[in-house]
GROMACS .gro file of C-alpha atoms in nm:
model
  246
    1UNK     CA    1  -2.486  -1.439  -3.231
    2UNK     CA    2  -2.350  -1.639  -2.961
    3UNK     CA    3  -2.540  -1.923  -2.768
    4UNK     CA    4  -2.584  -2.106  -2.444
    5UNK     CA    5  -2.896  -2.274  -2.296
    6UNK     CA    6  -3.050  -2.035  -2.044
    7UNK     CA    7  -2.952  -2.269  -1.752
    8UNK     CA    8  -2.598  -2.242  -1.884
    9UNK     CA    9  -2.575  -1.867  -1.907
   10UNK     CA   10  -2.782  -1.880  -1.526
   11UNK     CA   11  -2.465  -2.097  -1.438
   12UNK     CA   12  -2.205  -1.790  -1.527
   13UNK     CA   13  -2.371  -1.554  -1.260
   14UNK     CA   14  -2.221  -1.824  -0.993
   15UNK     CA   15  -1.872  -1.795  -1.166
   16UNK     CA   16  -1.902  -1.438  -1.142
   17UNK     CA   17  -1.986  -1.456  -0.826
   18UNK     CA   18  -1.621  -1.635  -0.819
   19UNK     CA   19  -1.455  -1.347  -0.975
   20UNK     CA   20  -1.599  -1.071  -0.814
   21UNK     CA   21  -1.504  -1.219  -0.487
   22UNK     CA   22  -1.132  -1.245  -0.671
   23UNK     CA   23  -1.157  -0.941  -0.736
   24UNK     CA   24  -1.297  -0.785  -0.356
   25UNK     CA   25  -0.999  -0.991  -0.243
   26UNK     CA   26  -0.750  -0.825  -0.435
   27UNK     CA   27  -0.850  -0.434  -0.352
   28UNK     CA   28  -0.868  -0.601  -0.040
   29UNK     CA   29  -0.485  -0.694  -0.065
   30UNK     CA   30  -0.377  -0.416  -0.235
   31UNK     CA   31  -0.574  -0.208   0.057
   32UNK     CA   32  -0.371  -0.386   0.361
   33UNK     CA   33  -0.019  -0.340   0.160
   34UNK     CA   34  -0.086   0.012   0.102
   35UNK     CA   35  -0.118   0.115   0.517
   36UNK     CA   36  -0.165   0.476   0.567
   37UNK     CA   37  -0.014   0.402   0.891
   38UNK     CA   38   0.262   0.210   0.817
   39UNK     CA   39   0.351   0.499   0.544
   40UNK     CA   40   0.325   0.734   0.833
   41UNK     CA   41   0.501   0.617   1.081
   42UNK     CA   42   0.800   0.516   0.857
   43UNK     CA   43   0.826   0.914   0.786
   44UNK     CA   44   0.819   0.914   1.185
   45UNK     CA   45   1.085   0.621   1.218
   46UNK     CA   46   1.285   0.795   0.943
   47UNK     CA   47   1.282   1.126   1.125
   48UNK     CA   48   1.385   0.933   1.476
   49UNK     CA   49   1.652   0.793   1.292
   50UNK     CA   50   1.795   1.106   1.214
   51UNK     CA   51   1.780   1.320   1.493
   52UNK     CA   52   1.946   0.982   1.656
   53UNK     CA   53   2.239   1.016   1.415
   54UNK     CA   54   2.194   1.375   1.471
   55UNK     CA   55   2.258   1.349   1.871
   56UNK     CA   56   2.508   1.018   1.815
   57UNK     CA   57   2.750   1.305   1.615
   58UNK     CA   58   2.721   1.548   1.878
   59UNK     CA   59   2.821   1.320   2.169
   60UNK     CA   60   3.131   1.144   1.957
   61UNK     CA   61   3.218   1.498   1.847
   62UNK     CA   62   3.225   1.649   2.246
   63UNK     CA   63   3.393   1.320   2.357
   64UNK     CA   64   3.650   1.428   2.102
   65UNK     CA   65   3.635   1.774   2.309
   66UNK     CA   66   3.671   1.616   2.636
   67UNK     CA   67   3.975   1.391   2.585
   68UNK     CA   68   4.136   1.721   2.391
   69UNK     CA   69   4.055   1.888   2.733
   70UNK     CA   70   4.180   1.596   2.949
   71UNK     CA   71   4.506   1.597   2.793
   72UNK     CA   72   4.546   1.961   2.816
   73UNK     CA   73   4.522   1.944   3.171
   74UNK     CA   74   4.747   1.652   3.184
   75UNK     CA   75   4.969   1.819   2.983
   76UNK     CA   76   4.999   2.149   3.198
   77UNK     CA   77   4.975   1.920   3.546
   78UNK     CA   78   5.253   1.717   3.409
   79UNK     CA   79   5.444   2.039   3.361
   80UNK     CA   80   5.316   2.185   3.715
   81UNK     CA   81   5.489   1.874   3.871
   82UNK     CA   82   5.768   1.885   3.724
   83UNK     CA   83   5.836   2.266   3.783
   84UNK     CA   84   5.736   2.187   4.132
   85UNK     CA   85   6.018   1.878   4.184
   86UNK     CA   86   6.283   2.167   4.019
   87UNK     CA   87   6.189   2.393   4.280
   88UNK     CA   88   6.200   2.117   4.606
   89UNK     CA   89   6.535   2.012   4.496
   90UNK     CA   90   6.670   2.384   4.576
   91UNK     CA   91   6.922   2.347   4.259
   92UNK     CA   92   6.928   2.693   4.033
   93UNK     CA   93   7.035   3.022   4.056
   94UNK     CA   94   6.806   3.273   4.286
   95UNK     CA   95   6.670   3.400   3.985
   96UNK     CA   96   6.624   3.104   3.836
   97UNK     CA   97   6.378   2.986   4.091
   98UNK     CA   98   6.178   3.292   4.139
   99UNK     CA   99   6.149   3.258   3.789
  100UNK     CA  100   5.994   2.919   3.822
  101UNK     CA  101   5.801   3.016   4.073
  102UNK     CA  102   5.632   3.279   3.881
  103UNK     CA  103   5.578   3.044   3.569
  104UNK     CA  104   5.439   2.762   3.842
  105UNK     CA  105   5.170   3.020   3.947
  106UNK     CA  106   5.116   3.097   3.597
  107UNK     CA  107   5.084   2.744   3.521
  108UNK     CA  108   4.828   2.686   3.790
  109UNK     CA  109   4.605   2.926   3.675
  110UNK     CA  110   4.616   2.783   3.323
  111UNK     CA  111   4.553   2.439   3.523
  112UNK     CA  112   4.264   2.577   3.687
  113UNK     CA  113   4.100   2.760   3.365
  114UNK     CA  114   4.198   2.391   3.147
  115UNK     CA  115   4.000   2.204   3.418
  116UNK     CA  116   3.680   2.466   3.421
  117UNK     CA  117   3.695   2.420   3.109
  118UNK     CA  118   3.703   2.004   3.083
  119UNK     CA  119   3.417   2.053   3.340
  120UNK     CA  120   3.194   2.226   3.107
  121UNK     CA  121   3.286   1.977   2.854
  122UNK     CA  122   3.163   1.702   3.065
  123UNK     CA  123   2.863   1.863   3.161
  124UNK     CA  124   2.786   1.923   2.796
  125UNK     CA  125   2.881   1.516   2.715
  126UNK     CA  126   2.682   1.419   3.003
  127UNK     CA  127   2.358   1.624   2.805
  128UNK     CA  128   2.446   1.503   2.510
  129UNK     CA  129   2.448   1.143   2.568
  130UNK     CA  130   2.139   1.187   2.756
  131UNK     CA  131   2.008   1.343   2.465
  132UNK     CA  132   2.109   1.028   2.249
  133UNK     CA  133   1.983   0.789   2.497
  134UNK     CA  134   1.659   0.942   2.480
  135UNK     CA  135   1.699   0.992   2.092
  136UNK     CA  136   1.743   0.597   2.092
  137UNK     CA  137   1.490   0.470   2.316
  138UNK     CA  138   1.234   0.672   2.068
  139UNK     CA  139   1.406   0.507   1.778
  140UNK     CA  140   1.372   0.168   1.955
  141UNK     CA  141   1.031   0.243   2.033
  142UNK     CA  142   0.891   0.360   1.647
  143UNK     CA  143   1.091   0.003   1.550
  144UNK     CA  144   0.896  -0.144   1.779
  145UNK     CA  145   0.580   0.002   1.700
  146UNK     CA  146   0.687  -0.063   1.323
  147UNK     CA  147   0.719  -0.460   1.327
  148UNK     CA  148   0.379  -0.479   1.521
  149UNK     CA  149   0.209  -0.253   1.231
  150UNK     CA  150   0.374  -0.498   0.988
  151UNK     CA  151   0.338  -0.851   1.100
  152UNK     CA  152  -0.021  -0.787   1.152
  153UNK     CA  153  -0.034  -0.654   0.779
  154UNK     CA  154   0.185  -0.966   0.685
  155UNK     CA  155  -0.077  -1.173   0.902
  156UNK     CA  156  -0.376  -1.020   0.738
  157UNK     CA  157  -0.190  -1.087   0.386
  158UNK     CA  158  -0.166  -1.420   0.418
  159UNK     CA  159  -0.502  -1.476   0.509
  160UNK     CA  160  -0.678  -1.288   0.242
  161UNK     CA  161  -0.369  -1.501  -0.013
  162UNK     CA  162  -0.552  -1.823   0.150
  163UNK     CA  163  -0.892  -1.691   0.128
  164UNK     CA  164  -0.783  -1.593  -0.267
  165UNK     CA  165  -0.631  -1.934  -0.345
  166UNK     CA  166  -0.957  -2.085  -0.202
  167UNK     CA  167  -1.179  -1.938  -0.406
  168UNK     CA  168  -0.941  -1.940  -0.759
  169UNK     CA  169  -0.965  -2.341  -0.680
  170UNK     CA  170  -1.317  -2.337  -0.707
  171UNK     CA  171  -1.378  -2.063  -0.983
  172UNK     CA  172  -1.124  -2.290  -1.202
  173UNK     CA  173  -1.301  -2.629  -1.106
  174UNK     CA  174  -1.666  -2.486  -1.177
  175UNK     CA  175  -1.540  -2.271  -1.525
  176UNK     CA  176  -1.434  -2.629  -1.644
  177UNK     CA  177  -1.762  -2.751  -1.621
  178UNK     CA  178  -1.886  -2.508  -1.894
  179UNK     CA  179  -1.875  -2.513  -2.278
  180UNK     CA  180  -1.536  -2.375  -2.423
  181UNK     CA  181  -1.734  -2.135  -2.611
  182UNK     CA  182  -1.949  -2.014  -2.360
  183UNK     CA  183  -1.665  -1.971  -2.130
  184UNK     CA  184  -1.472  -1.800  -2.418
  185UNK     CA  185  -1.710  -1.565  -2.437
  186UNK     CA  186  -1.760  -1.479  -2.079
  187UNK     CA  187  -1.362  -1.454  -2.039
  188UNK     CA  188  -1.317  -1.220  -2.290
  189UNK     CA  189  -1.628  -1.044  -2.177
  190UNK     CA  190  -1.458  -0.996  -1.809
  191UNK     CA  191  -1.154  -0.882  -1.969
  192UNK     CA  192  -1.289  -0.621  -2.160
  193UNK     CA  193  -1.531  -0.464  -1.900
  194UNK     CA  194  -1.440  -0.581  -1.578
  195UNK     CA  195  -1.768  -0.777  -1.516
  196UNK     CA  196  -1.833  -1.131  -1.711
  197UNK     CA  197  -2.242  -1.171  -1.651
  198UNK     CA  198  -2.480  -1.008  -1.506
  199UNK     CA  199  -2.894  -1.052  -1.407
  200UNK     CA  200  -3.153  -0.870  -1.610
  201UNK     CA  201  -3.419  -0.820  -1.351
  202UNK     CA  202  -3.721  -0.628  -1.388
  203UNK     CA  203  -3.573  -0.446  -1.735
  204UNK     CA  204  -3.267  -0.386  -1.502
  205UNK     CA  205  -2.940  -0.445  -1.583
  206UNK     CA  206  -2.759  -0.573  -1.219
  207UNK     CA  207  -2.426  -0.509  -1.470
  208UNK     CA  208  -2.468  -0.114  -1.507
  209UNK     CA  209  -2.723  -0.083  -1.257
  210UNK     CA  210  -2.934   0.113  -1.487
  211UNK     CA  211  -3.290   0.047  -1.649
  212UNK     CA  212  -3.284  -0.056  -1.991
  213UNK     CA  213  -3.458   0.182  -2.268
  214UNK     CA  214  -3.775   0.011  -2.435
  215UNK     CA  215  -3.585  -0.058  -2.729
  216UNK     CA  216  -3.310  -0.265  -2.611
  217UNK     CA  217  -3.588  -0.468  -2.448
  218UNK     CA  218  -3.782  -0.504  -2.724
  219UNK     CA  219  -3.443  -0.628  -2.903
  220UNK     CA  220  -3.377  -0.897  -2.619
  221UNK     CA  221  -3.728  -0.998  -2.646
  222UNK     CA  222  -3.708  -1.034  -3.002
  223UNK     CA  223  -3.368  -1.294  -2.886
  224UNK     CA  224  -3.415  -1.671  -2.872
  225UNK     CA  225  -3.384  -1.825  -2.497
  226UNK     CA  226  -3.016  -1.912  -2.580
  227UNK     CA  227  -2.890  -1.679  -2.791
  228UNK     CA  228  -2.623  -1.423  -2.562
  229UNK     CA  229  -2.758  -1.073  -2.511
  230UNK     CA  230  -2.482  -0.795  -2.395
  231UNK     CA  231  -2.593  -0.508  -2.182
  232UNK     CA  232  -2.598  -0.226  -2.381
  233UNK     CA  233  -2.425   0.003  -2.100
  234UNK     CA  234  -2.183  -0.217  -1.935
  235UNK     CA  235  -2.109  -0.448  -2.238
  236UNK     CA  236  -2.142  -0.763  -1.970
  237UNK     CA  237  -2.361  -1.066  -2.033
  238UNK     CA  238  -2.690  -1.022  -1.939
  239UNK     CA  239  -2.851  -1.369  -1.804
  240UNK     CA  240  -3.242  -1.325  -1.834
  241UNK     CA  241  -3.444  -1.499  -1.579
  242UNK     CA  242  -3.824  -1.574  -1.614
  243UNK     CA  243  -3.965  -1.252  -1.461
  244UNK     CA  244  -3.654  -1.064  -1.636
  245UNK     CA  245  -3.898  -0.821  -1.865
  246UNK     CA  246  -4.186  -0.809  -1.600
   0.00000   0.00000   0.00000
C-alpha cells in the first residue's frame, strides 16, 4: 500500500482544487466555442446569402432582358428612320412608296409593342434590384450581427485561456512541492477517474458523494495515518481528516 503523511495527502485536496478549477475552465471553454447562437444564426447568414445570390441572378439575368429589349427597339427605330428619310426624299416608284408606307406603319406598331415591352422589363429590373438591395442590406446586417456574436466569444476565450494559464502556473508550482510518489499516485489516480483526492467526512466520500458501507470503514480504520485509502465508489483518494469516521 501506498503512503504519504496525513498532512501530505491533506495537501492534494488543494491541488485538486487546482484541477477541478482546470477542469470548470475547460467545459467552460468548450461551452463559449460551442454558441447555440452563433450556430444559429450562421444557418440564418447562410440562408441570407442565398436568397442574395438568388435575387443577384435574377436582376443580371433581366438586365440581360432589358438591353435585348433596348436593342430591339433600336433596331426597329433605326429601321423606322430610315424608311422614313426614303419616303421624304420622294425617290421610288408610286408603288414603291405606298409600299413603304405600309411597312413604316407596320414598323411603328412593332416599335410601339418592342417599347411596352422594354417598359415592363424595366419595371421588373427596377423590382428586382430592389429586391437585391433589400436581400443585401439583410446579408450585411446577419454579418454584422455575426462578428459582434464572435468577437465577444473570442473576448470571452481569451479570458477564460488567461484565467486557465493562471491557474496551470500555480497547480504546476504547488504539485512540485510534493513527493514524486505521492504525486505519481494522485496523477494516475486523476487520469483514471477524473478526480485525484477527495475528503472523507463524516463516513462520506466528497469523491462519489455517497456514504461509505460499515465495512469499508472498518477497513480504513484498520489503515495506518499514512497509508493511501481509495474510495471504494469513485476510485479517488480519500484524505481522512480528524472527525473523518465521526
Amino acid at each position: 500500500m501506498a503512503k504519504a503523511s496525513s498532512e501530505e495527502q491533506l495537501r492534494l485536496l488543494d491541488l485538486q482544487a487546482l484541477d477541478s478549477t482546470v477542469h470548470k475552465l475547460r467545459n467552460r471553454a468548450r461551452i463559449v466555442s460551442d454558441n447555440s447562437e452563433i450556430a444559429a444564426l450562421a444557418l440564418q447568414r447562410a440562408a441570407a446569402q442565398s436568397r442574395l445570390v438568388a435575387a443577384s441572378t435574377e436582376a443580371a439575368d433581366i438586365t440581360r432582358e432589358l438591353t435585348r429589349a433596348e436593342a430591339d427597339v433600336a433596331s426597329v427605330a433605326a429601321r423606322v428612320e430610315r424608311n422614313q428619310k426614303h419616303l421624304d426624299s420622294g425617290h421610288g416608284t408610286s408603288k414603291e412608296l405606298t409600299a413603304l408606307q405600309s411597312e413604316m406603319e407596320s414598323l411603328k406598331r412593332r416599335r410601339s409593342d418592342l417599347e411596352d415591352v422594354e417598359l415592363e422589363v424595366m419595371e421588373r429590373l427596377e423590382t428586382a434590384k430592389a429586391a437585391e438591395e433589400q436581400s443585401r442590406e439583410a446579408a450585411a446586417a446577419l454579418d454584422a450581427e455575426m462578428a459582434a456574436l464572435e468577437e465577444k466569444r473570442d473576448a470571452e476565450l481569451a479570458e477564460i485561456e488567461t484565467e486557465r494559464q493562471a491557474v496551470v502556473a500555480s497547480r504546476e508550482e504547488l504539485a512540485a512541492t510534493f513527493e514524486p510518489g505521492l504525486l505519481a499516485v494522485y496523477e494516475k489516480t486523476l487520469a483514471k477517474h477524473g478526480i485525484g483526492a477527495a475528503r472523507l467526512f463524516n463516513g462520506t466520500s466528497e469523491g462519489s458523494g455517497m456514504q461509505l458501507s460499515p465495512g469499508d470503514l472498518a477497513d480504513i480504520r484498520k489503515a495506518a495515518e499514512d497509508d493511501i485509502v481509495f474510495c471504494p465508489d469513485s476510485g479517488c483518494i480519500l484524505v481522512r481528516s480528524a472527525e473523518w469516521g465521526s
